Short mmCIF file of C-alpha atoms in Angstrom, two decimals:
data_model
loop_
_atom_site.label_atom_id
_atom_site.label_comp_id
_atom_site.label_asym_id
_atom_site.label_seq_id
_atom_site.Cartn_x
_atom_site.Cartn_y
_atom_site.Cartn_z
CA MET A 946 64.57 103.18 95.52
CA LYS A 947 67.32 105.74 96.08
CA ALA A 948 66.38 109.40 96.44
CA ALA A 949 68.18 112.62 95.56
CA VAL A 950 67.93 115.76 97.63
CA ILE A 951 68.71 118.83 95.54
CA VAL A 952 69.48 122.12 97.27
CA ASP A 953 69.72 125.52 95.61
CA ILE A 954 71.14 127.91 98.19
CA GLU A 955 72.57 131.39 98.48
CA VAL A 956 74.83 131.56 101.53
CA THR A 957 74.76 134.89 103.37
CA ASN A 958 77.15 134.05 106.22
CA PRO A 959 80.06 131.91 104.96
CA THR A 960 81.63 131.58 108.42
CA ILE A 961 78.53 130.02 110.00
CA TYR A 962 77.82 128.01 106.85
CA LYS A 963 81.27 126.43 107.08
CA GLU A 964 80.46 125.41 110.66
CA TYR A 965 77.10 124.04 109.44
CA ILE A 966 78.88 121.87 106.83
CA GLU A 967 81.17 120.43 109.50
CA LEU A 968 78.18 119.58 111.72
CA ILE A 969 75.73 118.27 109.10
CA THR A 970 78.09 116.12 107.02
CA PRO A 971 78.40 113.26 109.54
CA SER A 972 74.59 113.04 109.74
CA VAL A 973 74.36 112.51 105.97
CA PHE A 974 76.97 109.74 106.05
CA ALA A 975 75.39 108.13 109.14
CA ARG A 976 72.17 107.61 107.15
CA GLY A 977 73.95 106.01 104.20
CA GLY A 978 73.91 109.25 102.22
CA ARG A 979 76.61 110.76 100.07
CA TYR A 980 77.27 114.03 98.30
CA LEU A 981 77.18 113.99 94.50
CA VAL A 982 77.52 117.76 94.07
CA ARG A 983 78.60 120.26 96.67
CA GLY A 984 79.82 123.51 95.31
CA GLY A 985 79.50 127.01 94.09
CA ASN A 986 79.68 128.67 90.73
CA PRO A 987 77.01 126.68 88.87
CA GLN A 988 76.60 127.63 85.23
CA THR A 989 73.14 127.80 83.67
CA LEU A 990 73.34 126.19 80.25
CA ASP A 991 69.74 126.70 79.14
CA GLY A 992 66.97 128.87 80.55
CA ASN A 993 67.27 131.66 83.10
CA TRP A 994 67.69 129.87 86.43
CA GLN A 995 70.38 131.58 88.51
CA SER A 996 72.06 129.94 91.47
CA SER A 997 75.19 130.60 93.50
CA ARG A 998 75.53 127.16 95.14
CA MET A 999 74.10 123.72 94.43
CA VAL A 1000 74.18 120.62 96.59
CA VAL A 1001 72.97 117.19 95.50
CA MET A 1002 72.84 114.33 97.99
CA GLU A 1003 71.94 110.72 97.42
CA PHE A 1004 70.13 108.77 100.16
CA PRO A 1005 69.17 105.08 100.23
CA SER A 1006 65.46 105.99 100.05
CA ARG A 1007 63.01 108.88 100.15
CA GLU A 1008 62.04 107.88 103.69
CA VAL A 1009 65.64 108.10 104.88
CA ALA A 1010 66.10 111.50 103.24
CA VAL A 1011 62.91 112.94 104.71
CA GLY A 1012 63.80 111.44 108.08
CA TRP A 1013 67.18 113.18 107.93
CA LEU A 1014 65.53 116.55 107.30
CA GLU A 1015 62.85 116.03 109.95
CA ASP A 1016 65.12 114.55 112.65
CA GLU A 1017 64.52 116.73 115.71
CA SER A 1018 68.06 116.09 116.97
CA LEU A 1019 69.33 117.90 113.84
CA SER A 1020 66.90 120.83 113.94
CA ASP A 1021 69.43 123.30 115.36
CA ILE A 1022 71.91 122.35 112.65
CA HIS A 1023 69.31 122.63 109.86
CA ASN A 1024 68.34 126.03 111.27
CA MET A 1025 71.95 127.16 110.92
CA ARG A 1026 71.53 126.64 107.17
CA ARG A 1027 68.13 128.29 107.08
CA ASN A 1028 69.23 131.30 109.15
CA ASN A 1029 72.41 131.95 107.17
CA SER A 1030 71.07 131.89 103.65
CA SER A 1031 68.80 134.23 101.75
CA LYS A 1032 67.20 131.37 99.87
CA CYS A 1033 67.29 127.67 100.35
CA ASN A 1034 65.14 125.59 98.06
CA MET A 1035 65.25 121.86 98.73
CA ILE A 1036 63.51 119.22 96.66
CA ILE A 1037 63.52 115.45 96.68
CA CYS A 1038 63.07 113.04 93.80
CA ASP A 1039 63.34 109.31 93.27
CA MET A 1040 66.42 108.19 91.37
CA ILE A 1041 66.25 105.82 88.44
CA GLU A 1042 68.38 102.77 89.04
#
């Protein structure tokens, strides 16, 4: 079953974050993943959730997605995201096919 990784992030250092995007993107594609949403300026339609940037990725399975996040060879790249954002909430859910 496919899995979605949903990221709610506030970027604090756009220069480093741009470098992060260039480095992390090939790793997503290499695992059969793809970006469904990757952008700023989300609009809350109902409720009071506020976000400045949302990213939604699709992976072939939950195991692949978790493996991507936990891959030690990518830890420095993931830390670029963590260290250059004031919040980064990441969740995973199974996708209905």
